[in-house]
Structures are given as structure tokens and as C-alpha cells.
């Protein structure tokens, strides 16, 4: 093809432009980290460093420590054409989480989040005023007063945990710690959050249990996930047009039905029942108006606008899936650590027995006195943190130390790397609860331990999770000694491509009755 006024064919002109266009699209965006002075591995055009990320996996402490050692406390990486800055320096983390939090309020850039319900209404995905409104609504569910009222339900679920554990102990058989603890945490969350009597420990095929344990479709095998990461500007409008999210459709539909049924039941019961659980707080905010907000027992502080049905469903699901899975993992790994460290187990049991003398219920006041047990949990959270890292996005230009972070930059905090840094934690692979004595904590920077994040956007369910863990562990340790068996993997082989720390062969342990023939 030729144009009369051009001395050369148009085809040749277009071919000459292709390298320029390729540079502008695929290579030029990958110059930003270099301009910022941030060290990083060399990226490939278009895919950036995603090939290395896929090789390292998601839950891989050694890979994070290696990168920190190679590139320092501040480094970078490209996910496709999108740059991320990784920060592990404690002073800088203080800026991100607290001092300049107003510039790091959000977890994801607008272009990297999908406006697909119900996921986009989850507390983890909400931004700015939307996040503040829902956070202020949900926060009262985790106050000390509310936790005190949840102790009875937790103890009931823990008694069922003991019953199931007893079956394995009688037969002198191994049990899978994660399967056992998943049933316990599922029942606790169902009761304390929704007021539902879900007996997953006896009936693991209960529809509620089956649907809430279905994995997200975000797995590495989903090509749409990678296309979205590589070409967000192209894929975002397409996925949103078809309302395609990375949450199983069956799970969404099931949870909408559950929430509708619970809301209808609660409305039929009326306000006289005075429920104070998570679901009731969401419902109060859902039907919020001035008159409701003035009635005794119905106040929800800080609400600026009513929550939608999508808000209630999304955060109900988030509360459940995040609470049961992460807490179950932590509890299972704590059993494992105590089985391998009998001296620590004996010390924890002695403390529990002292606290529980003349008490029948492992209540809120009791668990707050179990300081050594909490040290064991904290050390387990250091070794097996549920989240490999957290992300924050700058809403404005930020200056900290020598680094200037531009608006819209993604900042990663490498939790696993920080928790396994030998300079912060000598012999990081060893289970040493004494790292969390009051004296040791005072010596250490608070940003060296981040299983729940930090600052105003930390894990909202932290206090509930710790209480739940203590109740379950205390009940078990008062009656059983947890030991290893011939099928226990030492050390555990963790699958690096899972979202949470997941052992290849499970966590196989055994339980021995402390007082044979006793109650």
C-alpha cells in the first residue's frame, strides 16, 4: 500500500513505529524504580518479574529473606508493568502504618481492583470513606464487652473439640491438627458472628461448611487472573462488564441466601433479644436511621450512611472465611510446636491449671491471665504467619528518609521476611516463646512482628482470634498431652504456592490423656 504523497510505503512506516510503540508500552513503564533509586531484579518486557514470583510462590519465607539480604531493606519488583516497592525498614514501616497512614489508607490501587459484588464491598477492598464507614460499624463487635459474652459459645465449641480429640486418643491414632482445628474455628465463628448452630465438627458435610470452605478461583491456574495482572487496563472493564470476580459463584449465592434468612429471622424476633454479634451490628447499620440509632442497645458509633445488602453479605463472608482459616492454621501449628517442645507445653499447662483453679469456664478474664500461652501463640504466628505480606497504596507523594514514593505506588510489607530475618530474630527457625516476654518485647521494634498488620488498618479480628485460640488450646492442654507420632513430618514441608502456610502431608499428631479414667 502506498500513498501518493509518501515517498515510501505506509507498511514500512508502521513497521518502523512498532519498536517505538513496544518500548512505550512494555519497557518505559519499567524505568520508574530505577529513577527512584530502588534496587530490583531485572524485569522482562510486559511480564516484569512475574516469572520469578511464580517460581518463588506465595508462602516462602526463605525467598523473602534472600531478597532482603540481596537488595536491602527497600527493593522493588514489577508485576507485569506495575511497579511495587518492598519495605522492611522499621522506621519506614512506622511512616506507612501510622505516621503517614492518611496517605496509605488503601490496600489496592483503583486500577487493580474489580468493581464486582460482593467482593468489592469487602472491608479489605473498600477505600477511603467507604472503608472508614464500614470499619467503624464493625469494630464494636470486637470490644472487650462483646468478647466476654462470646466465652460461653467458645467453650461449647471447645468441648466438642475435646470429644473429637478423645476419639483419636482412645484408639491411639494420629489426628490431622488442621482438620480438627478447622471444625472448631468454623463452629466458633458461625455462633459468635451469625448466631448459627453449625456443628461442622460432627457434620463436615453441612452445606454451610462446604460452601464456606470452597477455595477462591484466584488460583495460579486461572488464566484470567494472570491476564488481569498483566493487562489490568484492558481486562478490568471486560471482567466488570460480565461481573466476573474471583469468588466462586455458588459461594456468593449461598451467602446471599444465608444472610437473607438470618436477617428475616432477626427481624421476626424483634429488637428485644438484644443480640450483640457481628451480624446484628451489620443489620443495625443496614436499616440505619435516626430513630433506630437513638434506641438503647442499638447504637452503632460513627456510621455516616446505611450499609447495603451487598455490604452485609460481603463482610459476613469475609469475616467467616478470614476468621476460620487463619485461626485454624495458627492453632494447628501451635499444637505442632508444643508437641515438639514438651518443656514449653508443660509450662503452658502449669499456667493454665493455675489460672483455671476454681473456674469452670475459660472466660475472658481467664485467657487474659494466660501470658505464657500467649507467648507460645505469638511465636507460632512469627514462624507461621497466615499472611505472607500486606500491601498499601500511596494516595499522594510521600517522602521518607531517602525515598520519595509517587502517588499511586504499591508498597509491599514482606511479613515472612521480617519474621525470619536472623538479625531481628536469632535462630529464626527455632520455637522460642521467651522472645515475647515483656522484657524482650521492650527491646524489640514493634514493627518486627506483624502477623496482624499494624496501625488503623490492622486485622480487625485480632482480639477475637487470640481469645478463640486461647480457649481452644487451654481446654485441650488441661486434659491431653499433645505429642508427635511416627507419621509426623519433622520439619514440616510447607507448600509455597498456597495462600496460607499449608503442610504437604498435613500436621499429624497424637493426644495422650493426662489422667486415664478421669473426667
Short mmCIF file of C-alpha atoms in Angstrom, two decimals:
data_model
loop_
_atom_site.label_atom_id
_atom_site.label_comp_id
_atom_site.label_asym_id
_atom_site.label_seq_id
_atom_site.Cartn_x
_atom_site.Cartn_y
_atom_site.Cartn_z
CA UNK A 1 0.00 0.00 0.00
CA UNK A 2 1.31 3.42 -0.95
CA UNK A 3 0.03 6.94 -0.56
CA UNK A 4 0.74 9.37 -3.43
CA UNK A 5 2.28 11.98 -1.14
CA UNK A 6 4.56 9.49 0.69
CA UNK A 7 7.92 8.51 -0.82
CA UNK A 8 7.86 5.11 0.97
CA UNK A 9 5.12 2.52 1.59
CA UNK A 10 2.92 3.03 4.67
CA UNK A 11 3.69 -0.56 5.73
CA UNK A 12 7.34 0.34 6.23
CA UNK A 13 6.38 3.34 8.31
CA UNK A 14 4.19 1.18 10.56
CA UNK A 15 6.93 -1.41 10.93
CA UNK A 16 9.36 1.31 11.95
CA UNK A 17 6.86 2.55 14.56
CA UNK A 18 6.33 -0.88 16.14
CA UNK A 19 9.58 -0.87 18.17
CA UNK A 20 8.77 2.62 19.42
CA UNK A 21 5.27 1.58 20.46
CA UNK A 22 6.62 -1.58 22.10
CA UNK A 23 9.13 0.49 24.06
CA UNK A 24 6.46 2.96 25.20
CA UNK A 25 4.08 0.18 26.29
CA UNK A 26 6.31 -2.61 27.58
CA UNK A 27 9.66 -1.14 28.59
CA UNK A 28 9.30 2.53 29.51
CA UNK A 29 6.97 1.85 32.48
CA UNK A 30 9.69 -0.42 33.87
CA UNK A 31 12.09 2.51 34.31
CA UNK A 32 10.36 4.03 37.33
CA UNK A 33 12.07 2.03 40.08
CA UNK A 34 15.48 2.86 38.63
CA UNK A 35 14.61 6.57 38.61
CA UNK A 36 13.53 6.28 42.24
CA UNK A 37 16.88 4.71 43.15
CA UNK A 38 15.20 1.49 44.27
CA UNK A 39 17.26 -1.70 43.62
CA UNK A 40 15.36 -4.53 41.94
CA UNK A 41 15.88 -7.64 39.80
CA UNK A 42 15.92 -7.01 36.06
CA UNK A 43 12.39 -7.25 34.65
CA UNK A 44 11.32 -8.80 31.36
CA UNK A 45 9.16 -6.76 28.96
CA UNK A 46 5.43 -6.95 29.68
CA UNK A 47 5.63 -9.65 32.39
CA UNK A 48 8.17 -7.83 34.58
CA UNK A 49 9.35 -10.11 37.39
CA UNK A 50 6.26 -12.32 37.43
CA UNK A 51 8.27 -15.36 36.26
CA UNK A 52 10.41 -15.05 39.40
CA UNK A 53 7.36 -14.50 41.59
CA UNK A 54 5.72 -17.63 40.20
CA UNK A 55 8.89 -19.59 40.82
CA UNK A 56 9.13 -18.42 44.44
CA UNK A 57 5.46 -18.95 45.19
CA UNK A 58 3.29 -17.13 47.73
CA UNK A 59 4.22 -18.51 51.16
CA UNK A 60 8.01 -18.71 51.03
CA UNK A 61 9.94 -17.13 53.96
CA UNK A 62 13.35 -18.12 52.60
CA UNK A 63 12.74 -16.32 49.30
CA UNK A 64 11.74 -13.11 51.12
CA UNK A 65 14.78 -13.26 53.41
CA UNK A 66 17.06 -13.87 50.42
CA UNK A 67 15.66 -10.83 48.60
CA UNK A 68 16.06 -8.63 51.68
CA UNK A 69 19.66 -9.78 52.01
CA UNK A 70 20.42 -9.21 48.33
CA UNK A 71 18.68 -5.87 47.77
CA UNK A 72 18.37 -4.39 51.25
CA UNK A 73 15.50 -3.02 53.34
CA UNK A 74 13.99 -1.25 50.33
CA UNK A 75 13.69 -3.02 46.99
CA UNK A 76 11.37 -3.24 44.05
CA UNK A 77 9.62 -5.66 41.73
CA UNK A 78 7.44 -5.40 38.64
CA UNK A 79 4.19 -7.35 38.45
CA UNK A 80 3.70 -7.03 34.73
CA UNK A 81 4.19 -3.34 34.03
CA UNK A 82 3.11 -2.34 37.55
CA UNK A 83 5.91 -1.41 39.98
CA UNK A 84 5.86 -2.41 43.65
CA UNK A 85 8.20 -1.15 46.36
CA UNK A 86 9.02 -3.64 49.14
CA UNK A 87 9.85 -2.05 52.51
CA UNK A 88 11.13 -3.82 55.62
CA UNK A 89 12.90 -0.90 57.33
CA UNK A 90 11.18 -0.36 60.75
CA UNK A 91 11.30 3.45 60.60
CA UNK A 92 9.74 3.47 57.16
CA UNK A 93 7.09 0.96 58.24
CA UNK A 94 6.15 3.30 61.07
CA UNK A 95 5.58 6.01 58.46
CA UNK A 96 3.43 3.70 56.31
CA UNK A 97 1.31 2.19 59.08
CA UNK A 98 0.92 5.14 61.46
CA UNK A 99 2.64 8.49 60.93
CA UNK A 100 1.54 8.95 57.30
CA UNK A 101 -1.33 6.47 57.37
CA UNK A 102 -3.63 9.10 55.80
CA UNK A 103 -1.59 8.63 52.63
CA UNK A 104 -1.56 4.82 52.86
CA UNK A 105 -5.17 4.10 53.78
CA UNK A 106 -5.97 1.78 50.89
CA UNK A 107 -4.82 -1.75 50.11
CA UNK A 108 -5.09 -1.73 46.31
CA UNK A 109 -4.87 0.80 43.52
CA UNK A 110 -8.15 1.61 41.77
CA UNK A 111 -6.95 0.02 38.54
CA UNK A 112 -6.02 -3.23 40.32
CA UNK A 113 -9.39 -3.87 41.99
CA UNK A 114 -12.57 -5.14 40.37
CA UNK A 115 -15.92 -3.45 40.90
CA UNK A 116 -17.70 -6.81 41.15
CA UNK A 117 -20.09 -7.55 44.00
CA UNK A 118 -19.90 -8.83 46.65
CA UNK A 119 -16.07 -8.86 46.65
CA UNK A 120 -15.69 -5.13 46.03
CA UNK A 121 -17.72 -4.40 49.18
CA UNK A 122 -15.45 -6.42 51.48
CA UNK A 123 -13.67 -4.41 54.16
CA UNK A 124 -10.33 -5.47 52.68
CA UNK A 125 -11.25 -3.97 49.29
CA UNK A 126 -13.00 -0.79 50.40
CA UNK A 127 -11.24 2.56 50.11
CA UNK A 128 -11.24 5.94 51.82
CA UNK A 129 -14.59 6.99 53.37
CA UNK A 130 -16.29 3.73 52.41
CA UNK A 131 -13.68 1.81 54.38
CA UNK A 132 -13.95 4.16 57.38
CA UNK A 133 -17.73 3.84 57.46
CA UNK A 134 -17.79 0.03 57.40
CA UNK A 135 -14.81 -0.28 59.75
CA UNK A 136 -16.49 1.95 62.35
CA UNK A 137 -19.64 -0.15 62.01
CA UNK A 138 -17.93 -3.50 62.51
CA UNK A 139 -15.39 -2.52 65.18
CA UNK A 140 -17.80 -2.69 68.17
CA UNK A 141 -18.22 -6.43 67.53
CA UNK A 142 -14.68 -6.94 68.83
CA UNK A 143 -14.78 -4.89 72.02
CA UNK A 144 -13.91 -6.43 75.36
CA UNK A 145 -17.54 -6.36 76.41
CA UNK A 146 -18.65 -8.30 73.33
CA UNK A 147 -15.82 -10.83 73.69
CA UNK A 148 -16.86 -11.53 77.28
CA UNK A 149 -20.31 -12.51 76.02
CA UNK A 150 -18.81 -14.89 73.45
CA UNK A 151 -16.94 -17.02 76.00
CA UNK A 152 -19.82 -19.41 76.56
CA UNK A 153 -20.19 -20.22 72.86
CA UNK A 154 -16.44 -20.69 72.51
CA UNK A 155 -16.33 -23.11 75.45
CA UNK A 156 -19.20 -25.13 74.00
CA UNK A 157 -17.32 -25.49 70.71
CA UNK A 158 -14.13 -26.36 72.60
CA UNK A 159 -15.94 -29.16 74.43
CA UNK A 160 -16.80 -30.69 71.07
CA UNK A 161 -13.15 -30.32 70.09
CA UNK A 162 -12.22 -32.35 73.17
CA UNK A 163 -14.76 -35.01 72.27
CA UNK A 164 -13.31 -35.43 68.78
CA UNK A 165 -9.76 -35.44 70.09
CA UNK A 166 -10.74 -38.06 72.64
CA UNK A 167 -11.77 -40.47 69.89
CA UNK A 168 -8.26 -40.39 68.42
CA UNK A 169 -6.68 -40.65 71.88
CA UNK A 170 -8.71 -43.75 72.78
CA UNK A 171 -7.66 -45.51 69.59
CA UNK A 172 -4.07 -44.26 69.97
CA UNK A 173 -4.33 -42.93 66.43
CA UNK A 174 -2.91 -39.79 64.88
CA UNK A 175 -5.16 -36.87 64.06
CA UNK A 176 -4.74 -34.14 61.46
CA UNK A 177 -4.41 -30.98 63.56
CA UNK A 178 -5.65 -28.65 60.81
CA UNK A 179 -8.80 -30.72 60.18
CA UNK A 180 -9.51 -30.77 63.89
CA UNK A 181 -8.98 -27.05 64.43
CA UNK A 182 -10.91 -26.09 61.28
CA UNK A 183 -14.04 -27.67 62.71
CA UNK A 184 -13.58 -25.80 65.98
CA UNK A 185 -12.98 -22.38 64.41
CA UNK A 186 -15.83 -22.84 61.93
CA UNK A 187 -18.29 -23.53 64.75
CA UNK A 188 -16.98 -20.61 66.83
CA UNK A 189 -17.30 -18.08 64.01
CA UNK A 190 -20.74 -19.35 62.98
CA UNK A 191 -22.01 -18.89 66.55
CA UNK A 192 -20.26 -15.67 67.54
CA UNK A 193 -20.73 -13.91 64.22
CA UNK A 194 -24.10 -15.13 62.96
CA UNK A 195 -25.74 -16.88 65.90
CA UNK A 196 -25.95 -20.07 63.82
CA UNK A 197 -25.68 -23.53 65.35
CA UNK A 198 -23.34 -25.11 62.79
CA UNK A 199 -21.86 -28.38 64.03
CA UNK A 200 -19.08 -28.82 61.50
CA UNK A 201 -17.09 -30.98 63.92
CA UNK A 202 -19.79 -33.65 63.80
CA UNK A 203 -21.07 -32.92 60.32
CA UNK A 204 -18.32 -31.70 57.95
CA UNK A 205 -20.74 -32.03 55.02
CA UNK A 206 -23.11 -29.38 56.36
CA UNK A 207 -23.93 -27.06 53.40
CA UNK A 208 -22.70 -24.05 55.38
CA UNK A 209 -19.34 -25.72 55.93
CA UNK A 210 -18.98 -26.98 52.36
CA UNK A 211 -19.66 -23.59 50.78
CA UNK A 212 -17.51 -21.53 53.10
CA UNK A 213 -14.56 -23.84 52.55
CA UNK A 214 -14.64 -23.68 48.78
CA UNK A 215 -11.44 -22.02 47.59
CA UNK A 216 -11.34 -18.74 45.73
CA UNK A 217 -10.98 -19.12 41.98
CA UNK A 218 -7.91 -16.93 42.15
CA UNK A 219 -5.58 -19.92 41.95
CA UNK A 220 -2.49 -19.64 39.80
CA UNK A 221 -4.16 -21.98 37.32
CA UNK A 222 -6.79 -19.38 36.42
CA UNK A 223 -5.56 -17.67 33.20
CA UNK A 224 -7.93 -14.72 33.71
CA UNK A 225 -6.17 -13.89 36.97
CA UNK A 226 -2.82 -13.57 35.19
CA UNK A 227 -4.32 -11.67 32.26
CA UNK A 228 -5.81 -9.21 34.74
CA UNK A 229 -2.42 -8.78 36.41
CA UNK A 230 -0.61 -8.30 33.11
CA UNK A 231 -3.18 -6.11 31.35
CA UNK A 232 -5.36 -4.51 34.06
CA UNK A 233 -6.49 -1.59 31.91
CA UNK A 234 -7.76 -3.99 29.25
CA UNK A 235 -9.11 -6.76 31.47
CA UNK A 236 -10.74 -4.63 34.19
CA UNK A 237 -13.61 -3.25 32.02
CA UNK A 238 -14.14 -6.65 30.39
CA UNK A 239 -14.39 -8.53 33.70
CA UNK A 240 -16.59 -5.84 35.24
CA UNK A 241 -18.92 -5.85 32.22
CA UNK A 242 -19.57 -9.55 32.73
CA UNK A 243 -19.47 -9.16 36.54
CA UNK A 244 -16.77 -11.82 36.72
CA UNK A 245 -14.97 -11.88 40.04
CA UNK A 246 -12.53 -14.37 41.53
CA UNK A 247 -15.01 -15.72 44.05
CA UNK A 248 -16.94 -18.91 43.35
CA UNK A 249 -20.48 -18.02 42.15
CA UNK A 250 -22.03 -20.80 44.22
CA UNK A 251 -20.41 -19.39 47.35
CA UNK A 252 -21.76 -15.89 46.62
CA UNK A 253 -25.29 -17.18 46.02
CA UNK A 254 -25.20 -19.34 49.13
CA UNK A 255 -24.07 -16.49 51.36
CA UNK A 256 -26.70 -14.11 49.97
CA UNK A 257 -29.33 -16.72 50.91
CA UNK A 258 -27.86 -17.25 54.39
CA UNK A 259 -27.75 -13.53 55.13
CA UNK A 260 -31.30 -13.03 53.85
CA UNK A 261 -32.56 -15.85 56.07
CA UNK A 262 -30.72 -14.59 59.16
CA UNK A 263 -31.93 -11.03 58.57
CA UNK A 264 -35.53 -12.22 58.15
CA UNK A 265 -35.29 -14.32 61.31
CA UNK A 266 -33.80 -11.46 63.32
CA UNK A 267 -36.46 -9.03 62.10
CA UNK A 268 -39.16 -11.50 63.13
CA UNK A 269 -37.59 -11.87 66.59
CA UNK A 270 -37.55 -8.11 67.06
CA UNK A 271 -35.12 -5.89 68.97
CA UNK A 272 -35.95 -7.27 72.40
CA UNK A 273 -33.48 -10.11 72.04
CA UNK A 274 -30.60 -7.61 72.25
CA UNK A 275 -28.12 -9.58 70.15
CA UNK A 276 -24.66 -8.07 70.04
CA UNK A 277 -22.91 -10.23 67.45
CA UNK A 278 -21.31 -9.22 64.18
CA UNK A 279 -24.45 -9.89 62.15
CA UNK A 280 -26.64 -7.74 64.38
CA UNK A 281 -24.28 -4.78 64.13
CA UNK A 282 -24.31 -5.08 60.34
CA UNK A 283 -28.11 -5.31 60.34
CA UNK A 284 -28.42 -2.26 62.58
CA UNK A 285 -26.31 -0.30 60.12
CA UNK A 286 -28.21 -1.78 57.16
CA UNK A 287 -31.55 -0.39 58.39
CA UNK A 288 -29.91 2.65 59.99
CA UNK A 289 -31.94 5.81 60.53
CA UNK A 290 -32.02 8.47 63.23
CA UNK A 291 -34.71 6.80 65.34
CA UNK A 292 -33.03 3.39 65.31
CA UNK A 293 -29.70 4.91 66.21
CA UNK A 294 -31.17 6.55 69.31
CA UNK A 295 -32.67 3.41 70.78
CA UNK A 296 -30.90 1.82 73.71
CA UNK A 297 -28.66 -1.09 72.73
CA UNK A 298 -28.85 -0.26 69.04
CA UNK A 299 -26.20 2.44 68.69
CA UNK A 300 -23.53 1.92 66.06
CA UNK A 301 -20.89 4.59 66.53
CA UNK A 302 -19.51 6.56 63.61
CA UNK A 303 -21.99 5.46 60.92
CA UNK A 304 -22.33 8.08 58.22
CA UNK A 305 -24.59 6.13 55.87
CA UNK A 306 -26.58 2.92 55.89
CA UNK A 307 -24.93 -0.29 54.76
CA UNK A 308 -26.33 -2.04 51.72
CA UNK A 309 -27.31 -5.69 51.47
CA UNK A 310 -24.12 -6.21 49.45
CA UNK A 311 -22.10 -4.71 52.32
CA UNK A 312 -23.66 -7.10 54.81
CA UNK A 313 -23.15 -10.17 52.60
CA UNK A 314 -19.60 -9.27 51.56
CA UNK A 315 -18.34 -8.61 55.07
CA UNK A 316 -20.22 -11.52 56.54
CA UNK A 317 -18.43 -13.79 54.11
CA UNK A 318 -15.07 -12.06 54.66
CA UNK A 319 -15.42 -12.31 58.42
CA UNK A 320 -16.12 -16.01 58.19
CA UNK A 321 -13.56 -17.08 55.60
CA UNK A 322 -10.75 -14.97 57.08
CA UNK A 323 -11.53 -15.88 60.67
CA UNK A 324 -11.93 -19.63 60.40
CA UNK A 325 -9.00 -20.33 58.07
CA UNK A 326 -6.29 -18.18 59.63
CA UNK A 327 -7.18 -19.09 63.22
CA UNK A 328 -7.39 -22.81 62.39
CA UNK A 329 -3.91 -22.72 60.84
CA UNK A 330 -2.42 -20.89 63.82
CA UNK A 331 -4.00 -23.26 66.32
CA UNK A 332 -2.78 -26.33 64.41
CA UNK A 333 0.79 -25.00 64.18
CA UNK A 334 0.74 -24.14 67.89
CA UNK A 335 -0.16 -27.75 68.68
CA UNK A 336 2.74 -28.82 66.46
CA UNK A 337 5.23 -26.51 68.16
CA UNK A 338 4.12 -27.65 71.62
CA UNK A 339 4.34 -31.31 70.58
CA UNK A 340 7.95 -30.77 69.53
CA UNK A 341 8.74 -28.71 72.64
CA UNK A 342 7.37 -30.60 75.63
CA UNK A 343 9.03 -28.30 78.15
CA UNK A 344 7.11 -25.34 76.73
CA UNK A 345 3.91 -27.42 76.71
CA UNK A 346 4.37 -28.31 80.38
CA UNK A 347 4.98 -24.67 81.26
CA UNK A 348 1.85 -23.57 79.38
CA UNK A 349 -0.21 -26.31 81.04
CA UNK A 350 1.01 -25.35 84.51
CA UNK A 351 -0.01 -21.75 83.92
CA UNK A 352 -3.41 -22.79 82.55
CA UNK A 353 -4.11 -25.03 85.56
CA UNK A 354 -3.21 -22.23 87.96
CA UNK A 355 -5.47 -19.74 86.19
CA UNK A 356 -8.33 -22.24 85.92
CA UNK A 357 -8.27 -23.26 89.57
CA UNK A 358 -11.80 -22.76 90.96
CA UNK A 359 -13.04 -21.82 87.46
CA UNK A 360 -15.30 -23.84 85.21
CA UNK A 361 -15.37 -21.59 82.16
CA UNK A 362 -12.32 -20.46 80.20
CA UNK A 363 -13.64 -16.91 80.11
CA UNK A 364 -12.34 -13.50 79.01
CA UNK A 365 -10.66 -12.76 82.34
CA UNK A 366 -9.01 -16.20 82.42
CA UNK A 367 -7.43 -16.03 78.97
CA UNK A 368 -6.02 -12.58 79.71
CA UNK A 369 -4.02 -14.16 82.55
CA UNK A 370 -2.52 -16.88 80.32
CA UNK A 371 0.56 -14.90 79.37
CA UNK A 372 2.87 -17.81 78.62
CA UNK A 373 0.26 -19.46 76.40
CA UNK A 374 0.01 -16.17 74.53
CA UNK A 375 3.80 -16.17 74.12
CA UNK A 376 3.56 -19.62 72.52
CA UNK A 377 0.86 -18.35 70.16
CA UNK A 378 2.84 -15.23 69.28
CA UNK A 379 5.95 -17.25 68.49
CA UNK A 380 3.86 -19.56 66.30
CA UNK A 381 2.46 -16.53 64.49
CA UNK A 382 6.02 -15.36 63.90
CA UNK A 383 7.07 -18.70 62.45
CA UNK A 384 3.88 -19.43 60.51
CA UNK A 385 2.27 -16.05 59.84
CA UNK A 386 -1.04 -16.57 57.98
CA UNK A 387 -0.32 -13.72 55.53
CA UNK A 388 2.94 -13.60 53.58
CA UNK A 389 2.72 -9.82 53.31
CA UNK A 390 0.43 -6.80 53.16
CA UNK A 391 0.06 -4.10 50.51
CA UNK A 392 -0.66 -0.40 50.87
CA UNK A 393 -1.10 2.19 48.10
CA UNK A 394 0.06 5.80 48.31
CA UNK A 395 -2.73 8.31 47.70
CA UNK A 396 -0.22 11.15 47.39
CA UNK A 397 3.52 11.67 47.06
CA UNK A 398 5.28 10.52 50.23
CA UNK A 399 8.82 11.26 51.41
CA UNK A 400 10.53 9.07 53.99
CA UNK A 401 14.25 9.01 54.63
CA UNK A 402 15.95 9.00 51.21
CA UNK A 403 12.95 7.57 49.37
CA UNK A 404 10.24 9.51 47.53
CA UNK A 405 7.19 7.39 46.78
CA UNK A 406 5.00 8.77 43.98
CA UNK A 407 1.21 8.86 44.12
CA UNK A 408 -0.41 5.54 43.25
CA UNK A 409 2.63 3.40 44.14
CA UNK A 410 2.04 -0.07 45.60
CA UNK A 411 4.04 -0.74 48.77
CA UNK A 412 4.59 -4.33 49.95
CA UNK A 413 5.49 -5.21 53.55
CA UNK A 414 7.21 -8.65 53.48
CA UNK A 415 5.89 -10.16 56.72
CA UNK A 416 7.56 -13.55 56.27
CA UNK A 417 10.92 -11.97 55.52
CA UNK A 418 10.71 -9.71 58.58
CA UNK A 419 9.64 -12.62 60.82
CA UNK A 420 12.51 -14.79 59.61
CA UNK A 421 15.24 -12.16 59.48
CA UNK A 422 18.13 -13.55 61.59
CA UNK A 423 19.22 -10.02 62.51
CA UNK A 424 15.86 -9.39 64.13
CA UNK A 425 15.25 -12.95 65.33
CA UNK A 426 18.40 -15.04 66.04
CA UNK A 427 17.84 -18.68 65.03
CA UNK A 428 14.51 -17.82 63.36
CA UNK A 429 13.61 -21.47 62.63
CA UNK A 430 13.58 -22.30 66.35
CA UNK A 431 10.46 -22.13 68.53
CA UNK A 432 11.39 -19.84 71.44
CA UNK A 433 8.30 -18.42 73.23
CA UNK A 434 10.56 -16.41 75.55
CA UNK A 435 11.13 -13.99 72.66
CA UNK A 436 7.79 -12.49 73.76
CA UNK A 437 8.43 -11.80 77.42
CA UNK A 438 7.71 -8.23 78.42
CA UNK A 439 11.45 -7.51 78.65
CA UNK A 440 12.21 -8.89 75.19
CA UNK A 441 9.29 -7.06 73.58
CA UNK A 442 10.51 -3.76 75.04
CA UNK A 443 13.93 -4.30 73.46
CA UNK A 444 12.49 -5.05 70.03
CA UNK A 445 10.97 -2.72 67.46
CA UNK A 446 7.18 -3.29 67.32
CA UNK A 447 7.38 -3.48 63.51
CA UNK A 448 9.47 -6.65 63.70
CA UNK A 449 6.29 -8.68 64.40
CA UNK A 450 3.35 -8.07 62.08
CA UNK A 451 1.03 -11.10 61.80
CA UNK A 452 -1.98 -8.80 62.18
CA UNK A 453 -0.52 -5.82 60.34
CA UNK A 454 -0.30 -2.53 62.25
CA UNK A 455 -1.92 0.85 62.59
CA UNK A 456 -5.56 1.83 61.98
CA UNK A 457 -5.99 -0.76 59.20
CA UNK A 458 -4.67 -3.73 61.15
CA UNK A 459 -6.61 -7.01 61.41
CA UNK A 460 -9.96 -6.11 62.93
CA UNK A 461 -10.49 -9.61 64.33
CA UNK A 462 -7.17 -9.88 66.18
CA UNK A 463 -8.61 -9.89 69.72
CA UNK A 464 -11.30 -12.39 68.82
CA UNK A 465 -8.76 -14.70 67.17
CA UNK A 466 -6.42 -14.62 70.18
CA UNK A 467 -9.26 -15.34 72.60
CA UNK A 468 -10.55 -18.18 70.43
CA UNK A 469 -7.05 -19.67 70.22
CA UNK A 470 -6.52 -19.49 73.97
CA UNK A 471 -9.88 -21.05 74.80
CA UNK A 472 -9.34 -23.98 72.45
CA UNK A 473 -5.71 -24.58 73.40
CA UNK A 474 -6.38 -24.25 77.14
CA UNK A 475 -9.24 -26.75 77.05
CA UNK A 476 -7.10 -29.31 75.22
CA UNK A 477 -3.94 -28.86 77.28
CA UNK A 478 -5.82 -29.27 80.56
CA UNK A 479 -6.88 -32.76 79.53
CA UNK A 480 -4.38 -34.04 76.97
CA UNK A 481 -0.67 -34.09 76.23
CA UNK A 482 -0.03 -33.44 72.54
CA UNK A 483 2.86 -35.49 71.14
CA UNK A 484 4.38 -36.39 67.80
CA UNK A 485 3.75 -39.74 66.13
CA UNK A 486 5.56 -41.90 63.58
CA UNK A 487 3.75 -40.06 60.77
CA UNK A 488 4.66 -36.55 61.97
CA UNK A 489 6.80 -34.62 59.48
CA UNK A 490 9.80 -33.03 61.22
CA UNK A 491 10.33 -30.43 59.88
CA UNK A 492 7.07 -29.70 58.10
CA UNK A 493 7.17 -29.35 54.32
CA UNK A 494 5.20 -26.22 53.50
CA UNK A 495 3.62 -25.82 50.05
CA UNK A 496 4.81 -22.47 48.74
CA UNK A 497 2.01 -21.93 46.22
CA UNK A 498 -0.77 -21.88 48.82
CA UNK A 499 -2.17 -18.63 50.20
CA UNK A 500 -1.78 -19.82 53.80
CA UNK A 501 1.02 -21.98 55.28
CA UNK A 502 -0.11 -25.47 54.29
CA UNK A 503 1.99 -28.59 55.06
CA UNK A 504 2.24 -31.11 52.22
CA UNK A 505 1.22 -34.03 54.42
CA UNK A 506 -0.87 -32.19 56.98
CA UNK A 507 0.07 -31.87 60.65
CA UNK A 508 -0.19 -35.39 62.09
CA UNK A 509 -0.07 -35.51 65.88
CA UNK A 510 -1.28 -37.69 68.76
CA UNK A 511 -3.07 -36.97 72.03
CA UNK A 512 -2.46 -38.74 75.34
CA UNK A 513 -4.96 -38.48 78.18
CA UNK A 514 -3.27 -36.90 81.19
CA UNK A 515 -5.46 -38.69 83.74
CA UNK A 516 -6.55 -42.06 82.29
CA UNK A 517 -10.00 -42.95 83.51
CA UNK A 518 -10.68 -39.44 84.74
CA UNK A 519 -13.22 -36.91 83.51
#
